mmCIF file with all atom_site columns, C-alpha atoms in Angstrom:
data_model
loop_
_atom_site.group_PDB
_atom_site.id
_atom_site.type_symbol
_atom_site.label_atom_id
_atom_site.label_alt_id
_atom_site.label_comp_id
_atom_site.label_asym_id
_atom_site.label_entity_id
_atom_site.label_seq_id
_atom_site.pdbx_PDB_ins_code
_atom_site.Cartn_x
_atom_site.Cartn_y
_atom_site.Cartn_z
_atom_site.occupancy
_atom_site.B_iso_or_equiv
_atom_site.pdbx_formal_charge
_atom_site.auth_seq_id
_atom_site.auth_comp_id
_atom_site.auth_asym_id
_atom_site.auth_atom_id
_atom_site.pdbx_PDB_model_num
ATOM 1  C CA . MET A 1 1  ? 0.000   0.000  0.000   1.00 56.00 ? 1  MET A CA 1
ATOM 2  C CA . ALA A 1 2  ? 1.286   3.467  -0.917  1.00 60.00 ? 2  ALA A CA 1
ATOM 3  C CA . THR A 1 3  ? 1.898   5.958  1.881   1.00 62.00 ? 3  THR A CA 1
ATOM 4  C CA . TYR A 1 4  ? 1.750   9.661  1.103   1.00 58.00 ? 4  TYR A CA 1
ATOM 5  C CA . PRO A 1 5  ? 3.336   12.390 3.249   1.00 63.00 ? 5  PRO A CA 1
ATOM 6  C CA . TYR A 1 6  ? 0.249   14.533 2.649   1.00 65.00 ? 6  TYR A CA 1
ATOM 7  C CA . ALA A 1 7  ? -3.484  14.110 2.464   1.00 81.00 ? 7  ALA A CA 1
ATOM 8  C CA . THR A 1 8  ? -4.939  13.655 -1.013  1.00 90.00 ? 8  THR A CA 1
ATOM 9  C CA . ASP A 1 9  ? -8.136  15.142 -2.393  1.00 93.00 ? 9  ASP A CA 1
ATOM 10 C CA . TYR A 1 10 ? -10.460 13.738 -5.007  1.00 96.00 ? 10 TYR A CA 1
ATOM 11 C CA . GLU A 1 11 ? -12.821 15.280 -7.490  1.00 97.00 ? 11 GLU A CA 1
ATOM 12 C CA . THR A 1 12 ? -15.351 13.758 -9.831  1.00 98.00 ? 12 THR A CA 1
ATOM 13 C CA . VAL A 1 13 ? -15.608 14.804 -13.455 1.00 98.00 ? 13 VAL A CA 1
ATOM 14 C CA . ALA A 1 14 ? -18.905 13.974 -15.159 1.00 98.00 ? 14 ALA A CA 1
ATOM 15 C CA . ALA A 1 15 ? -19.260 12.885 -18.773 1.00 98.00 ? 15 ALA A CA 1
ATOM 16 C CA . SER A 1 16 ? -19.113 15.592 -21.473 1.00 98.00 ? 16 SER A CA 1
ATOM 17 C CA . GLN A 1 17 ? -17.060 18.128 -19.495 1.00 98.00 ? 17 GLN A CA 1
ATOM 18 C CA . THR A 1 18 ? -14.601 20.521 -21.111 1.00 98.00 ? 18 THR A CA 1
ATOM 19 C CA . ASP A 1 19 ? -11.544 21.745 -19.196 1.00 98.00 ? 19 ASP A CA 1
ATOM 20 C CA . GLN A 1 20 ? -13.003 21.151 -15.722 1.00 98.00 ? 20 GLN A CA 1
ATOM 21 C CA . VAL A 1 21 ? -10.576 22.668 -13.201 1.00 98.00 ? 21 VAL A CA 1
ATOM 22 C CA . LEU A 1 22 ? -9.521  20.289 -10.420 1.00 97.00 ? 22 LEU A CA 1
ATOM 23 C CA . GLY A 1 23 ? -9.865  21.836 -6.971  1.00 95.00 ? 23 GLY A CA 1
ATOM 24 C CA . PRO A 1 24 ? -11.709 24.933 -5.778  1.00 94.00 ? 24 PRO A CA 1
ATOM 25 C CA . VAL A 1 25 ? -9.625  27.237 -8.008  1.00 93.00 ? 25 VAL A CA 1
ATOM 26 C CA . GLY A 1 26 ? -6.630  25.156 -9.078  1.00 93.00 ? 26 GLY A CA 1
ATOM 27 C CA . ALA A 1 27 ? -3.107  26.524 -9.298  1.00 95.00 ? 27 ALA A CA 1
ATOM 28 C CA . ALA A 1 28 ? 0.427   25.799 -10.407 1.00 96.00 ? 28 ALA A CA 1
ATOM 29 C CA . GLY A 1 29 ? 1.924   23.361 -7.928  1.00 96.00 ? 29 GLY A CA 1
ATOM 30 C CA . ASP A 1 30 ? -1.182  21.145 -7.685  1.00 96.00 ? 30 ASP A CA 1
ATOM 31 C CA . VAL A 1 31 ? -0.356  17.432 -7.742  1.00 96.00 ? 31 VAL A CA 1
ATOM 32 C CA . LEU A 1 32 ? -2.347  15.007 -9.899  1.00 98.00 ? 32 LEU A CA 1
ATOM 33 C CA . GLU A 1 33 ? -1.608  11.514 -8.561  1.00 97.00 ? 33 GLU A CA 1
ATOM 34 C CA . LYS A 1 34 ? -3.972  9.430  -10.678 1.00 98.00 ? 34 LYS A CA 1
ATOM 35 C CA . LEU A 1 35 ? -7.148  9.306  -12.696 1.00 98.00 ? 35 LEU A CA 1
ATOM 36 C CA . ILE A 1 36 ? -9.714  6.550  -12.400 1.00 98.00 ? 36 ILE A CA 1
ATOM 37 C CA . VAL A 1 37 ? -11.573 6.515  -15.713 1.00 98.00 ? 37 VAL A CA 1
ATOM 38 C CA . SER A 1 38 ? -14.916 4.710  -16.054 1.00 98.00 ? 38 SER A CA 1
ATOM 39 C CA . VAL A 1 39 ? -15.809 4.015  -19.672 1.00 98.00 ? 39 VAL A CA 1
ATOM 40 C CA . ALA A 1 40 ? -19.507 3.326  -20.259 1.00 98.00 ? 40 ALA A CA 1
ATOM 41 C CA . THR A 1 41 ? -19.618 3.842  -24.039 1.00 97.00 ? 41 THR A CA 1
ATOM 42 C CA . ALA A 1 42 ? -16.518 2.911  -25.999 1.00 96.00 ? 42 ALA A CA 1
ATOM 43 C CA . ALA A 1 43 ? -17.187 5.149  -29.023 1.00 96.00 ? 43 ALA A CA 1
ATOM 44 C CA . THR A 1 44 ? -17.133 8.328  -26.904 1.00 96.00 ? 44 THR A CA 1
ATOM 45 C CA . SER A 1 45 ? -14.607 7.394  -24.226 1.00 96.00 ? 45 SER A CA 1
ATOM 46 C CA . THR A 1 46 ? -12.064 10.166 -24.768 1.00 97.00 ? 46 THR A CA 1
ATOM 47 C CA . VAL A 1 47 ? -10.404 11.670 -21.664 1.00 98.00 ? 47 VAL A CA 1
ATOM 48 C CA . SER A 1 48 ? -7.631  14.258 -21.701 1.00 98.00 ? 48 SER A CA 1
ATOM 49 C CA . ILE A 1 49 ? -5.840  16.504 -19.212 1.00 98.00 ? 49 ILE A CA 1
ATOM 50 C CA . LYS A 1 50 ? -4.117  19.878 -19.451 1.00 98.00 ? 50 LYS A CA 1
ATOM 51 C CA . ASP A 1 51 ? -1.561  21.601 -17.265 1.00 97.00 ? 51 ASP A CA 1
ATOM 52 C CA . GLY A 1 52 ? -2.943  25.140 -17.178 1.00 95.00 ? 52 GLY A CA 1
ATOM 53 C CA . SER A 1 53 ? -3.476  26.404 -20.701 1.00 92.00 ? 53 SER A CA 1
ATOM 54 C CA . GLY A 1 54 ? -1.035  23.885 -22.178 1.00 93.00 ? 54 GLY A CA 1
ATOM 55 C CA . SER A 1 55 ? -1.759  21.310 -24.846 1.00 96.00 ? 55 SER A CA 1
ATOM 56 C CA . ALA A 1 56 ? -4.167  18.448 -24.179 1.00 97.00 ? 56 ALA A CA 1
ATOM 57 C CA . ILE A 1 57 ? -2.622  15.138 -23.099 1.00 97.00 ? 57 ILE A CA 1
ATOM 58 C CA . VAL A 1 58 ? -4.776  12.194 -24.181 1.00 98.00 ? 58 VAL A CA 1
ATOM 59 C CA . ILE A 1 59 ? -5.388  9.658  -21.404 1.00 98.00 ? 59 ILE A CA 1
ATOM 60 C CA . THR A 1 60 ? -7.967  7.432  -23.119 1.00 97.00 ? 60 THR A CA 1
ATOM 61 C CA . ALA A 1 61 ? -8.842  7.575  -26.784 1.00 96.00 ? 61 ALA A CA 1
ATOM 62 C CA . ALA A 1 62 ? -12.194 7.113  -28.469 1.00 94.00 ? 62 ALA A CA 1
ATOM 63 C CA . ASN A 1 63 ? -13.014 3.405  -28.733 1.00 95.00 ? 63 ASN A CA 1
ATOM 64 C CA . THR A 1 64 ? -11.352 2.514  -25.428 1.00 97.00 ? 64 THR A CA 1
ATOM 65 C CA . PRO A 1 65 ? -13.190 -0.666 -24.334 1.00 97.00 ? 65 PRO A CA 1
ATOM 66 C CA . ILE A 1 66 ? -15.865 -0.431 -21.644 1.00 98.00 ? 66 ILE A CA 1
ATOM 67 C CA . GLY A 1 67 ? -14.327 -0.823 -18.187 1.00 98.00 ? 67 GLY A CA 1
ATOM 68 C CA . VAL A 1 68 ? -12.531 0.989  -15.383 1.00 98.00 ? 68 VAL A CA 1
ATOM 69 C CA . TYR A 1 69 ? -8.949  2.179  -15.850 1.00 98.00 ? 69 TYR A CA 1
ATOM 70 C CA . SER A 1 70 ? -6.582  3.478  -13.160 1.00 98.00 ? 70 SER A CA 1
ATOM 71 C CA . VAL A 1 71 ? -3.987  5.754  -14.757 1.00 98.00 ? 71 VAL A CA 1
ATOM 72 C CA . LEU A 1 72 ? -1.036  6.895  -12.652 1.00 98.00 ? 72 LEU A CA 1
ATOM 73 C CA . ILE A 1 73 ? 0.039   10.460 -13.425 1.00 97.00 ? 73 ILE A CA 1
ATOM 74 C CA . GLY A 1 74 ? 2.223   11.513 -10.458 1.00 97.00 ? 74 GLY A CA 1
ATOM 75 C CA . ALA A 1 75 ? 2.916   15.029 -11.725 1.00 97.00 ? 75 ALA A CA 1
ATOM 76 C CA . ARG A 1 76 ? 2.930   18.567 -10.315 1.00 97.00 ? 76 ARG A CA 1
ATOM 77 C CA . SER A 1 77 ? 1.397   21.258 -12.528 1.00 97.00 ? 77 SER A CA 1
ATOM 78 C CA . THR A 1 78 ? 3.679   24.040 -13.660 1.00 96.00 ? 78 THR A CA 1
ATOM 79 C CA . GLY A 1 79 ? 1.340   26.057 -15.894 1.00 95.00 ? 79 GLY A CA 1
ATOM 80 C CA . GLY A 1 80 ? -1.729  26.451 -13.669 1.00 96.00 ? 80 GLY A CA 1
ATOM 81 C CA . ALA A 1 81 ? -4.675  24.316 -12.629 1.00 97.00 ? 81 ALA A CA 1
ATOM 82 C CA . TRP A 1 82 ? -5.024  20.748 -13.851 1.00 98.00 ? 82 TRP A CA 1
ATOM 83 C CA . LYS A 1 83 ? -7.996  20.524 -16.241 1.00 98.00 ? 83 LYS A CA 1
ATOM 84 C CA . VAL A 1 84 ? -9.890  17.403 -17.339 1.00 98.00 ? 84 VAL A CA 1
ATOM 85 C CA . THR A 1 85 ? -12.010 16.953 -20.464 1.00 98.00 ? 85 THR A CA 1
ATOM 86 C CA . THR A 1 86 ? -14.299 13.927 -20.848 1.00 98.00 ? 86 THR A CA 1
ATOM 87 C CA . GLY A 1 87 ? -16.267 12.521 -23.751 1.00 98.00 ? 87 GLY A CA 1
ATOM 88 C CA . ALA A 1 88 ? -19.924 11.542 -23.460 1.00 98.00 ? 88 ALA A CA 1
ATOM 89 C CA . GLY A 1 89 ? -19.008 7.936  -22.626 1.00 98.00 ? 89 GLY A CA 1
ATOM 90 C CA . ALA A 1 90 ? -16.503 8.448  -19.796 1.00 98.00 ? 90 ALA A CA 1
ATOM 91 C CA . THR A 1 91 ? -16.391 9.786  -16.236 1.00 98.00 ? 91 THR A CA 1
ATOM 92 C CA . VAL A 1 92 ? -13.330 10.432 -14.078 1.00 98.00 ? 92 VAL A CA 1
ATOM 93 C CA . LEU A 1 93 ? -12.352 10.371 -10.429 1.00 98.00 ? 93 LEU A CA 1
ATOM 94 C CA . ALA A 1 94 ? -9.217  12.534 -10.109 1.00 98.00 ? 94 ALA A CA 1
ATOM 95 C CA . VAL A 1 95 ? -6.993  11.988 -7.058  1.00 98.00 ? 95 VAL A CA 1
ATOM 96 C CA . GLY A 1 96 ? -4.301  14.397 -5.940  1.00 97.00 ? 96 GLY A CA 1
ATOM 97 C CA . GLN A 1 97 ? -3.607  17.550 -4.013  1.00 95.00 ? 97 GLN A CA 1
ATOM 98 C CA . PHE A 1 98 ? -5.595  20.474 -5.403  1.00 94.00 ? 98 PHE A CA 1
ATOM 99 C CA . LYS A 1 99 ? -5.739  24.096 -4.181  1.00 89.00 ? 99 LYS A CA 1
#
């Protein structure tokens, strides 16, 4: 079992969200430990993240099979708040330390 020197937060991201900020306001320095992606419809299962206003980083592509995926990120944002975008067929539970 992993032990963290700090308490982690979590935030849900519903299907069909665009650039949802993680945390109350989000900021540079926030830590995104992992994403738990639930795919309900494979054709629209796209999930991506951004560090502030940076380029999108694809986590799951369209046509990802139905299921639950735990994706370790383990990164601190440098450009601003972490942002998550979901397709109509996927939801996310983001775990980390968000301001």
